[in-house]
Coordinates of C-alpha atoms in Angstrom, one line a residue:
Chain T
X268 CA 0.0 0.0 0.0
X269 CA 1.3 3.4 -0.9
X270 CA 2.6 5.1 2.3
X271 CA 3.4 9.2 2.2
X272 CA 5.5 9.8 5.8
X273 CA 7.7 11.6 7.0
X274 CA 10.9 10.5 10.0
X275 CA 11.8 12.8 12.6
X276 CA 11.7 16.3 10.7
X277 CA 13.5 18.9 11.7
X278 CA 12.8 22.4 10.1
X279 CA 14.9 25.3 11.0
X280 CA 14.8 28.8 8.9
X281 CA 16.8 31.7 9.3
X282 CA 18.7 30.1 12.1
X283 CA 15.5 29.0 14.2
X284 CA 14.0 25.8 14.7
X285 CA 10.4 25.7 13.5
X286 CA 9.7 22.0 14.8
X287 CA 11.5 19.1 15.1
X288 CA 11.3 15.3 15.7
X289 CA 7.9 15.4 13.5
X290 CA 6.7 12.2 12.2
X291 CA 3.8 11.8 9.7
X292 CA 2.1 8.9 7.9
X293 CA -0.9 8.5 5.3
X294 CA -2.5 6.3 3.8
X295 CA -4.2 5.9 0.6
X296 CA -7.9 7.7 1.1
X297 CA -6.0 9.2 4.1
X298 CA -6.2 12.9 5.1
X299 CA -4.0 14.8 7.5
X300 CA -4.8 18.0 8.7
X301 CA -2.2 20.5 10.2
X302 CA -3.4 23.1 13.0
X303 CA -0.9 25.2 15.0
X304 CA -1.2 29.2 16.0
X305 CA 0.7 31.3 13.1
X306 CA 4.6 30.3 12.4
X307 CA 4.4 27.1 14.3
X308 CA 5.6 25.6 10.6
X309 CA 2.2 24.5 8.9
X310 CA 3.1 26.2 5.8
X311 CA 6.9 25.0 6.1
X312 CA 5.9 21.6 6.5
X313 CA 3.6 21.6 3.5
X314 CA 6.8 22.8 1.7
X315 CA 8.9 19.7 3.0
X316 CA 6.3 17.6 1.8
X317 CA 6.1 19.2 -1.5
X318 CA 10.0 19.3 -1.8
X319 CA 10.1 23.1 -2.2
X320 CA 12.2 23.0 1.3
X321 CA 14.7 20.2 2.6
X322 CA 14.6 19.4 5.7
X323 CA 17.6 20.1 8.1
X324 CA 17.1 16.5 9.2
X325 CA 14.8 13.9 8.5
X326 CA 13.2 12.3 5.6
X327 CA 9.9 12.8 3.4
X328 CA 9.4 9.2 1.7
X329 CA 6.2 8.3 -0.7
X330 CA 6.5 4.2 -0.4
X331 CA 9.6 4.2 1.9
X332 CA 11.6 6.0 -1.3
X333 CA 12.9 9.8 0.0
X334 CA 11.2 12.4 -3.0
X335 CA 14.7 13.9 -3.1
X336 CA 15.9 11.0 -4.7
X337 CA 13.7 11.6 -7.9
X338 CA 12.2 15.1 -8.0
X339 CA 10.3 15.0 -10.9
X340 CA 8.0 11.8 -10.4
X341 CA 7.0 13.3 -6.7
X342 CA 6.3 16.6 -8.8
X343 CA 4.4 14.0 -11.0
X344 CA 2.1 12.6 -8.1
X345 CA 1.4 15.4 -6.4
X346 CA -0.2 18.9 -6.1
X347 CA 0.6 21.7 -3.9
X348 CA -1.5 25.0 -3.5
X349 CA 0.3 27.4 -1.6
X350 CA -0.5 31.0 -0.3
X351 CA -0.2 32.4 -4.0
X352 CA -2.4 31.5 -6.9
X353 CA 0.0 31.4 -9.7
X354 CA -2.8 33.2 -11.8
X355 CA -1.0 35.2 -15.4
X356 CA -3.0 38.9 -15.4
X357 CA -2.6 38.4 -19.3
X358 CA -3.7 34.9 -20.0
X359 CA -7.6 34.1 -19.5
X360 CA -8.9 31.6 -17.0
X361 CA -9.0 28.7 -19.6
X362 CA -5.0 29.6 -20.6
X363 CA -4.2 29.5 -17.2
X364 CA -5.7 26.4 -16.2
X365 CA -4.5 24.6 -19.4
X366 CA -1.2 25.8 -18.6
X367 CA -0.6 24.1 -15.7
X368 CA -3.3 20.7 -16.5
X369 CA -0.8 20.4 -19.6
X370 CA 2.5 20.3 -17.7
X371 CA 0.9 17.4 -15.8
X372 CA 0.1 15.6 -19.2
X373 CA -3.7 16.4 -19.2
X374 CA -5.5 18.7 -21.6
X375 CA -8.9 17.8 -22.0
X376 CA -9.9 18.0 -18.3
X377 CA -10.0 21.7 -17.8
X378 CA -13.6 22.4 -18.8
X379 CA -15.0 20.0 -16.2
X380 CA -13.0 21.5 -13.6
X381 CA -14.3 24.8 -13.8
X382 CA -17.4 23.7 -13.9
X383 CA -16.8 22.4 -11.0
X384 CA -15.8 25.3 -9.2
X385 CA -18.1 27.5 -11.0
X386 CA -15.8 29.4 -13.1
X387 CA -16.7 28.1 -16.4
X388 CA -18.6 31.6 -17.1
X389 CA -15.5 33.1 -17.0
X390 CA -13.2 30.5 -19.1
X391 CA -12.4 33.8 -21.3
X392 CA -11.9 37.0 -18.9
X393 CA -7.9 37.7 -17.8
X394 CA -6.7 36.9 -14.9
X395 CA -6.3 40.5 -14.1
X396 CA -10.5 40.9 -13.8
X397 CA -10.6 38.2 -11.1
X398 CA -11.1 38.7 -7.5
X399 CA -9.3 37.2 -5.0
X400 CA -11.9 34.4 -4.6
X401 CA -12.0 33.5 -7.9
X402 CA -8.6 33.2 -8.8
X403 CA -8.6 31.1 -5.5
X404 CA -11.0 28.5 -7.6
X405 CA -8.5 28.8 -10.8
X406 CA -5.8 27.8 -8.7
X407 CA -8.1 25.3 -6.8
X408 CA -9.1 23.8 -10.7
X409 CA -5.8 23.3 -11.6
X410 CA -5.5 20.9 -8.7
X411 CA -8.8 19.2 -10.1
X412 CA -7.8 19.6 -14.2
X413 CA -4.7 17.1 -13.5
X414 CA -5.6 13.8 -10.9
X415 CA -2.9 13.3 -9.0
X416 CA -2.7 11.3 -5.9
X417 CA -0.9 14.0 -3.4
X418 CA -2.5 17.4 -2.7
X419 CA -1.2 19.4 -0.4
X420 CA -3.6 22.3 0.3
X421 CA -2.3 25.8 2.2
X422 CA -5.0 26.8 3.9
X423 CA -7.3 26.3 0.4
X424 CA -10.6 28.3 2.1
X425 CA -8.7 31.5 2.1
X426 CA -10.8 34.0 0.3
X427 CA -13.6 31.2 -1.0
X428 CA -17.0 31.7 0.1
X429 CA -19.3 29.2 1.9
X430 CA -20.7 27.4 -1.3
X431 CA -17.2 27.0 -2.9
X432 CA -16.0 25.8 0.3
X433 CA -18.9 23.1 0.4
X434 CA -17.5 22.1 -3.2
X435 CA -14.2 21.3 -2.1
X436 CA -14.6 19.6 0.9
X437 CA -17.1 17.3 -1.6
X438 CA -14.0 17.1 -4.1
X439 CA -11.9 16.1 -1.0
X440 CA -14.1 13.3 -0.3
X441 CA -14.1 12.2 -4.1
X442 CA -10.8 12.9 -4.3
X443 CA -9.6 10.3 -1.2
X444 CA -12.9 7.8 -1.5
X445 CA -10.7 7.5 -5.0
X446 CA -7.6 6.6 -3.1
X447 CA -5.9 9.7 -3.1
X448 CA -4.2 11.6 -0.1
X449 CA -4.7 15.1 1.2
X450 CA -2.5 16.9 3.8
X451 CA -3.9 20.2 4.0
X452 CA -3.6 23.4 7.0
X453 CA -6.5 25.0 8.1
X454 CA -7.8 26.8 11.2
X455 CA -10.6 24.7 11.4
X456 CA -12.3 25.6 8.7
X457 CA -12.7 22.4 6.7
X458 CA -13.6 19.5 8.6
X459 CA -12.8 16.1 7.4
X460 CA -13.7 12.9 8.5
X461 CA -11.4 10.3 9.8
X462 CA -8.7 12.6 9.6
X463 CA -5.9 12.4 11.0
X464 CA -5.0 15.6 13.0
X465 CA -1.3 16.9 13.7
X466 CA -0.7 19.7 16.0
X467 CA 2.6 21.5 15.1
X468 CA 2.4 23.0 18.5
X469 CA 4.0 20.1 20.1
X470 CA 6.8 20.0 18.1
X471 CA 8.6 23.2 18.9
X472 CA 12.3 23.3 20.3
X473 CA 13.0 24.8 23.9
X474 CA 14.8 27.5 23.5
X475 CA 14.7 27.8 19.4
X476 CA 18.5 28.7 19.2
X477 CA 20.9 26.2 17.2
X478 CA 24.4 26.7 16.6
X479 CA 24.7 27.9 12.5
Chain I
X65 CA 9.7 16.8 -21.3
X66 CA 9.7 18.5 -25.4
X67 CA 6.5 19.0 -24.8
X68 CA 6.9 20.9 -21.3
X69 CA 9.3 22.7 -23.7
X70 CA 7.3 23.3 -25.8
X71 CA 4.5 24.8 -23.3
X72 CA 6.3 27.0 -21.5
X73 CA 8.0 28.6 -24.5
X74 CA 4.3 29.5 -26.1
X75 CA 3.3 30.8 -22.8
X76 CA 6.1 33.2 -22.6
X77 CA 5.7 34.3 -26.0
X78 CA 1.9 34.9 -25.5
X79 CA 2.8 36.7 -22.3
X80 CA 5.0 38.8 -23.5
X81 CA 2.3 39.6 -26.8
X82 CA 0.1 40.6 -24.7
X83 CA 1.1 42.5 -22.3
X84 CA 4.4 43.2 -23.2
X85 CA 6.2 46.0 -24.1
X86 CA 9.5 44.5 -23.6
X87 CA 10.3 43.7 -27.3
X88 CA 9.6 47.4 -28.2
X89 CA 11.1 48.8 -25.7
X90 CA 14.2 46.6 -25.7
X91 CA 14.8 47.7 -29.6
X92 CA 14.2 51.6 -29.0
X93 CA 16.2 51.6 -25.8
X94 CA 18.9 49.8 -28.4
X95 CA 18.1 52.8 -31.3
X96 CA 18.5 55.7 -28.8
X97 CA 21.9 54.2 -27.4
X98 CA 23.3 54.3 -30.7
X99 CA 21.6 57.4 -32.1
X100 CA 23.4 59.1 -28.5
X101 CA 26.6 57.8 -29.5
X102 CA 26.6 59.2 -32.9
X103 CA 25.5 62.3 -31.5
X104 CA 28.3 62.3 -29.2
X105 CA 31.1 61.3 -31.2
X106 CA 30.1 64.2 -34.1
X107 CA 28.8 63.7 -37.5
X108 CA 32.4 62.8 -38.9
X109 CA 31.8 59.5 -41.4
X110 CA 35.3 57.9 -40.5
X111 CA 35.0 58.1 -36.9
X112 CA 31.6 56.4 -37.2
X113 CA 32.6 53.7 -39.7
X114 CA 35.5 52.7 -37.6
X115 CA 33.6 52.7 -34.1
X116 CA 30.4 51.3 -35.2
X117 CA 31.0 47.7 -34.7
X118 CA 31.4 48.5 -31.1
X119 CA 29.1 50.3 -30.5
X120 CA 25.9 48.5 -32.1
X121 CA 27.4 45.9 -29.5
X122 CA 27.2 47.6 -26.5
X123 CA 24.5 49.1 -27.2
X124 CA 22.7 45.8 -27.8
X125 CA 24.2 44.3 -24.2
X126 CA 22.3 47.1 -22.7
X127 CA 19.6 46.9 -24.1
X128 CA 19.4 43.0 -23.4
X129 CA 20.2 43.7 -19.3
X130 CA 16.9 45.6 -19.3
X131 CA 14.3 42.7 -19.6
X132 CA 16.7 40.2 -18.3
X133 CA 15.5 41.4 -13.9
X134 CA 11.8 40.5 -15.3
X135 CA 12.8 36.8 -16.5
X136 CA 12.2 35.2 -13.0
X137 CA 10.8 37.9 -11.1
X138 CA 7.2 38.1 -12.1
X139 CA 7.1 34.4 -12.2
X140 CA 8.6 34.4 -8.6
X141 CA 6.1 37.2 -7.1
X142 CA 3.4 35.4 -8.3
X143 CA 4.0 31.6 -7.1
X144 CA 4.5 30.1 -10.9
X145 CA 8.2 29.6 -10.3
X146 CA 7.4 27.4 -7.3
X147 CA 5.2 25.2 -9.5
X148 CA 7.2 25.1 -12.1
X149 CA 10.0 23.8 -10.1
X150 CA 7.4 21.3 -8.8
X151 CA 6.2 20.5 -11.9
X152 CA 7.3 16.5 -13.1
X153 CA 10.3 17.9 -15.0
X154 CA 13.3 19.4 -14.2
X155 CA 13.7 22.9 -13.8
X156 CA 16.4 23.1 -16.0
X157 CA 14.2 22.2 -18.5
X158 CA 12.3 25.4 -17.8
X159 CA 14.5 27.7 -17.3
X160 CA 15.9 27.1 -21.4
X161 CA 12.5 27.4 -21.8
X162 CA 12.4 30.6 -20.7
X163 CA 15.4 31.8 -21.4
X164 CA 14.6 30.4 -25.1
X165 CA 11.5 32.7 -25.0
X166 CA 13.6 35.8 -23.5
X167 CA 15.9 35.6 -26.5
X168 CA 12.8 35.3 -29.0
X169 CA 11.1 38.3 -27.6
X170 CA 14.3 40.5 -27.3
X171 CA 17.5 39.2 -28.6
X172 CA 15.7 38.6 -32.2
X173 CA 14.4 42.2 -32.3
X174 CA 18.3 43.2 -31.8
X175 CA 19.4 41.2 -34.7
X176 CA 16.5 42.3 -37.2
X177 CA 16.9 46.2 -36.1
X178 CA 21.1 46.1 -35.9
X179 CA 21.8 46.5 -39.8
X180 CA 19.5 49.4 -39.8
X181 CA 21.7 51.3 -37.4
X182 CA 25.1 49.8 -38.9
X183 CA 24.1 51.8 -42.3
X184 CA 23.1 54.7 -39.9
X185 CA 26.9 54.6 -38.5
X186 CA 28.1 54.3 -42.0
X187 CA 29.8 51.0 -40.9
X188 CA 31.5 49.2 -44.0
X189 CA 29.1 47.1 -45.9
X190 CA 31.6 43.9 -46.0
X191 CA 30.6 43.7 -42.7
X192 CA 26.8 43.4 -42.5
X193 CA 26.7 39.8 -42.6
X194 CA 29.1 39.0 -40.2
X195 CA 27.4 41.4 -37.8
X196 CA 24.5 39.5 -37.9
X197 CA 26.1 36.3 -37.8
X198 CA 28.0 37.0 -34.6
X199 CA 24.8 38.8 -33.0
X200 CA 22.8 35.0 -33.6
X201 CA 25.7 33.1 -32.0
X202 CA 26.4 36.1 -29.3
X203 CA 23.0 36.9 -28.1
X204 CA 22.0 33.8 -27.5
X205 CA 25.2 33.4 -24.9
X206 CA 23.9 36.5 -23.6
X207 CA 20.7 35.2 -22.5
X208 CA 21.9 32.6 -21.3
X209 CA 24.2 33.8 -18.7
X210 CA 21.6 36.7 -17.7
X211 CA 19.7 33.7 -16.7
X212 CA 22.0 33.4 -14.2
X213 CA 22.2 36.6 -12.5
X214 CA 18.4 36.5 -13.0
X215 CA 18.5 33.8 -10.3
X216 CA 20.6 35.2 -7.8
X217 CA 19.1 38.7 -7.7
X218 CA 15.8 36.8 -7.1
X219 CA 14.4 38.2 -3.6
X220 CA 16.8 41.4 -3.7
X221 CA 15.3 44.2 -3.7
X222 CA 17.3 46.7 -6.5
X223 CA 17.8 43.7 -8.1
X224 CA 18.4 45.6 -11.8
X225 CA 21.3 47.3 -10.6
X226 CA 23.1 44.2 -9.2
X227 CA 22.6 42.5 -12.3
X228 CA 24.3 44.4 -14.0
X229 CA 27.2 44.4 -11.6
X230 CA 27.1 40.6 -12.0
X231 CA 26.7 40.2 -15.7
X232 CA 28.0 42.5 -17.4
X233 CA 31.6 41.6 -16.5
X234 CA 31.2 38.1 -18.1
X235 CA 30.1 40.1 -21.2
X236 CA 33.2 40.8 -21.9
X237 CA 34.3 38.0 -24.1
X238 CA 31.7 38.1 -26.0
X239 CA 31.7 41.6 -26.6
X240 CA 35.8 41.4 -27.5
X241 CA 35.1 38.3 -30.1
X242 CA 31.9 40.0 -31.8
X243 CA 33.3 43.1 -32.5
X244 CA 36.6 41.7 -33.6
X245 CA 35.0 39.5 -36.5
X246 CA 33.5 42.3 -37.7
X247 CA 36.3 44.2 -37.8
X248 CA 38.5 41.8 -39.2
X249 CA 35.5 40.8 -42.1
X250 CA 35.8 45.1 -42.7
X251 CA 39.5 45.0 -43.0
X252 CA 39.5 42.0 -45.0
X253 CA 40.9 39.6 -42.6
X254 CA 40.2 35.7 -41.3
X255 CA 37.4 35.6 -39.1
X256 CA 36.5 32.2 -38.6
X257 CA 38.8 32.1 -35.4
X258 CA 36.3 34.5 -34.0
X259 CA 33.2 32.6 -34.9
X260 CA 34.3 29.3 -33.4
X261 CA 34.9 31.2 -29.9
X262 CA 31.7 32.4 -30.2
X263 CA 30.9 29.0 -30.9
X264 CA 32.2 27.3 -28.7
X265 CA 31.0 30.0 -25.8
X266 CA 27.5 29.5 -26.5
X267 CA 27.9 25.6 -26.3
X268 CA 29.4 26.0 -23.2
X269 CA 27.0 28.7 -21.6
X270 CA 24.3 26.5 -22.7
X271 CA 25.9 23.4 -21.3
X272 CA 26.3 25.4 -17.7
X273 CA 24.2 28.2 -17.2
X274 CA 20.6 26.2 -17.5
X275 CA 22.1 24.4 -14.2
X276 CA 23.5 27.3 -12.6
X277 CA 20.2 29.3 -13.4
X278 CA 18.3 26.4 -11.9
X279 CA 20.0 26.2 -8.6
X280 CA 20.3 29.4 -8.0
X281 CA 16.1 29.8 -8.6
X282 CA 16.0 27.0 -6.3
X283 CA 17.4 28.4 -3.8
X284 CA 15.3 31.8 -4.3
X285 CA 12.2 29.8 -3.6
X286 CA 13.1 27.7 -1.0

């Protein structure tokens, strides 16, 4: 069974730790939600498990194989929405979203995914029209355009309204009733059933201060 | 992965279409740097003739520095560099992409206006080819290694004028090996010897600076 975990993380920026000796496991139609008060390392942690950060010790492993050790195939297997929504002013909804579905290898998927999210009325209007909410759902059916078995959400419900919310925690369900695995950070937002829930709180260092 | 390629060049290129004004401003900036230095130098033909090799390529390494800060930047503010490193191909593989797009929107428009403003310096006509010749094997080395610099400056705030700090030294060679095929096609001698430096600094900027470009954006986003 495909198993995404992590081995006694240890995160440390700018000379502080953030957390350390964190472990995580999921499991296929598994969900894992991080809570923690601001800059206890939710948002650094999604960014170990996406690979956009190494960790300073530790190991992120999708079936027991590191994702440092091959990049490109974790980038393959996984999708990460972070606090900016990657959305071109110049290029319309539909360009954007192709964009990215294309890079993962899937082109014909972008019209039911902004259906889905209700952004199909605006397939043609620039990015630079949208409101923070709806470039939110662009960035949200880029996720959807390309099925992949990772997402990592940060905090996904920032700047979507109720029914849009509704919508994702639905495509959530689909999404891991399908097999696939969600780590996502929240403040409570979204919830989510049988999933696991890691507090980052209880990883912090005593004093914070490592030698450089 | 050609395919990738592929994507990411188009994108570029529509970008830059669209909202753009980088190609036309790249090639006027380039115009009025050479137009200033015929101004400066006086109206006298030999002067011009002689200096104009030089000058259409300094001109054009300035004018290339100016869109060179944007290739990563906007990409970086706006969380696409980030997903395109974690997209399933290496980033090398889009940062030629990019730069490959950077050279088509700018270094291209140099070529096609740089024999306009070599008859407007009175430059020797056994030179014209040659001057574009060494401007398609020598722009394409300058993109490259602007990629670089683009990298590191990523996060810095002033980034345009550090850039040039960093870049424009390693110009030098190319600037040195481009002007002196012209001159040597103008006074009639060999200038094969030239081309093949070119050459061969072009294969090795594009066997290097994709990697060094790449790491360096890695480290921006991390």
């Amino acid at each position: 069974m495909t198993q995404f975990t992590g081995k006694d993380l240890l995160c440390v920026r700018g000379g502080r730790v953030v957390f350390t000796g964190l472990d995580f496991s999921v499991g296929p139609g598994g969900a894992l939600v991080l809570i923690g008060p601001n800059g206890s390392g939710k948002s650094s942690l999604l960014r170990l498990m996406a690979g956009l950060l190494k960790p300073y010790a530790g190991i992120v492993a999708w079936d027991g194989e590191g994702i440092a050790e091959d990049p490109e195939a974790h980038g393959g297997r996984m999708h990460y929405v972070g606090h900016h929504d990657a959305v071109k002013p110049a290029l319309s909804v539909h360009e954007n979203v192709s964009f990215w579905a294309g890079l993962h290898g899937h082109v014909g998927t972008v019209d039911g995914a902004l259906e889905t999210l209700a952004i199909s009325h605006l397939s043609d209007v620039p990015g630079r029209f949208l409101s923070a909410g709806q470039k939110r759902r662009v960035n949200l059916a880029r996720v959807l355009a390309a099925p992949s078995p990772l997402w990592l959400l940060d905090e996904p419900t920032t700047a979507l309204d109720k029914a849009t919310i509704t919508t994702l925690e639905r495509q959530i369900a689909e999404h891991r009733a399908g097999g696939g695995i969600v780590v996502l950070s929240t403040h409570g937002e979204i919830p989510l059933e049988g999933a696991g829930v890691l507090e980052l709180a209880h990883f912090q260092a005593g004093s914070g201060e490592i030698a450089a | 992965m050609m395919g990738v390629f592929g994507a990411i060049v188009r994108r570029d290129l529509r970008l830059a279409l669209r909202q753009g004004m980088d190609s036309v401003m790249v090639v006027m900036f380039f115009v009025i740097a050479v137009v200033l230095f015929s101004f400066g130098v006086g109206p006298e033909p030999n002067v011009l003739a002689r200096i104009a090799a030089g000058v259409i390529w300094v001109s054009a390494l300035l004018a290339s520095m100016l869109s060179l800060e944007r290739l990563f930047q906007i990409d970086y503010e706006d969380g696409s560099l980030e997903l395109l490193a974690l997209a399933p191909v290496p980033l090398e593989v889009a940062v030629v992409a990019k730069v490959t797009a950077h050279w088509l929107t700018t270094g291209l428009p140099l070529i096609l206006a740089a024999p306009l403003l070599a008859v407007l310096l009175r430059m020797d006509g056994e030179g014209f080819g040659i001057l574009i010749a060494v401007l398609l094997i020598g722009t394409p080395t300058l993109s490259l290694i602007g990629a670089v610099g683009a990298g590191l400056i990523l996060g810095s705030r002033r980034g345009g004028v550090l850039l040039s700090l960093l870049i424009l030294p390693l110009y030098i060679p190319v600037l040195i090996f481009g002007v002196g095929a012209v001159d040597a096609a103008i006074g009639g001698f060999p200038f094969k010897a030239h081309l093949l430096i070119l050459g061969a600094f072009l294969a090795g900027s594009a066997a290097l600076c994709p990697w060094a470009a790449a790491a360096a954006v890695r480290q921006a986003i991390e």
